[in-house]
Amino acid sequence: LQPSIGTKLSLHLAFGFVPSMVRLFLSADANLKLSRLVKQMELMDVHPEVLWHEHKVFCDVPFDVVQRRIPCLSTVERVFLCLHREVLHDDHPLVADGPNYAVLQQWVRESDWAAALSDLSALHGSSGRQKPLPGVGWRWHVDCRRRAQSGTKLRDLDTLTAKQRIRETLHDVLGPLGCEHDSVGPTMTVCVLLYPTVALVGLPIFHRVQRKGNFLHKGLHHTIAWGLASTARLQDGDVVLDPMAGKGIVLLEAAAFFPACTFVGVELDAEQLAKAHENSSAHPSVRCELIHGDARDLPLGSGSVDVILCDLPFGCQYGDSADLPRLYQSVLVSLLRVLREGGRAVLMTTEEYKDDLIAAAAKSFSCSVDNGSRGGTETTLQLVQVIPFRWGGHNRKDPSQDLRHCVFCCFLCVEQGSALKPLAVEAFNLIGLELSENPAFTWNDIKPTLAFYKPCRSTPGC
């Protein structure tokens, strides 16, 4: 006996099922973007099937690739879980003798909804967001779209009638799984897409978001600024400090992806600070306070900061590179004072000055703090991880031309003399280590350009 879809879903839930492979189809809006998409996927060791005339890409990929790599594809419009795929032509039973809506219903009925709902719930769970259990709590609606030329048989198919018939079938297959129809506030869209040569049933999971990084005054490249914030694994409610804020790019880029944090920028140069204010004024929803001050003597209370992000001076950014070790030492003592115990710091410098930064951190334990949050204990910055990467990465034909190598140094603020806990590395997101493992990758390949798909309100009844 074959288990019912309800039984399958219960087994998935009971055994903590995590899908190993996921079938997807992706859409782009032009063949040029489709060509770039295929090249990006091949860099991920994914070899897709392409329907050029329909601007669609099909692939079976590991679940961890869907979690970590697919959202970073830069030329995709939408990504779908693929439930059914059918080759269409004028002799197909769907249209051969006029519209046959029972064929659409059969496709929907035979789709593996237990696996699809488990995949969908696992994806939302991997994002750390609140999610319903597989099946339970999903509110669905139907979207049916048809593209056909005048005079073709597919043109005779009425999409409104198709939606009604599909909805009837979905009530039968999704109802027993705890899903409810909701055309006003849906959380899941069931898409039936009909093209001249292919028909698809799918669940959209990602869609393109507006590109971040558009600032009036440019600074650190927006992908590297995102890398700093992402590596620090920012949490809701964190107070995040950039002690050398410059034009505010690091903080504003972090705020675009982690809006529930509070951001503080300190900058000594008045001209840079004015530009930071102009950049910030273009994003009024961001909770970002910009202060005139010196990173070596921060105008903040002791233990008042949860996370520090900083693109430290190096090379041509600083007048005399021989003074950099002393600068790092004085800045880190000041950072240690304002960083709470257990706080995180992700500091960027070049490979050339990495050892100077690590040495400065090792000497910074001399800062003794007496306040309520630490009770007078001495703290120090302990190195957890170094993440190396190439500074640019725009010359893909010859990466060796990218001569400057940089690092993110990840530190934890701990009590002096205490050993680093074995799980300390989990305080950081070390996705950037992939850059050293694959020289062809840059932060531009890791920064997500897609977000979870949010269903729109549909036509009443659908």
Coordinates of C-alpha atoms in Angstrom, one line a residue, residues 2 165 171 186 201 237 251 285 287 328 352 423 462:
Q2 CA 1.2 3.5 -0.8
R165 CA -11.1 24.3 -10.9
H171 CA -9.2 22.1 -1.1
P186 CA -2.0 34.1 1.9
V201 CA 3.0 23.8 -11.3
G237 CA 18.1 44.5 19.3
L251 CA 26.2 50.8 9.1
S285 CA 13.8 54.5 8.6
R287 CA 18.0 53.8 13.4
Y328 CA 45.5 49.7 16.2
E352 CA 49.9 42.8 5.5
L423 CA 31.3 26.8 20.6
C462 CA -8.8 32.6 -5.9

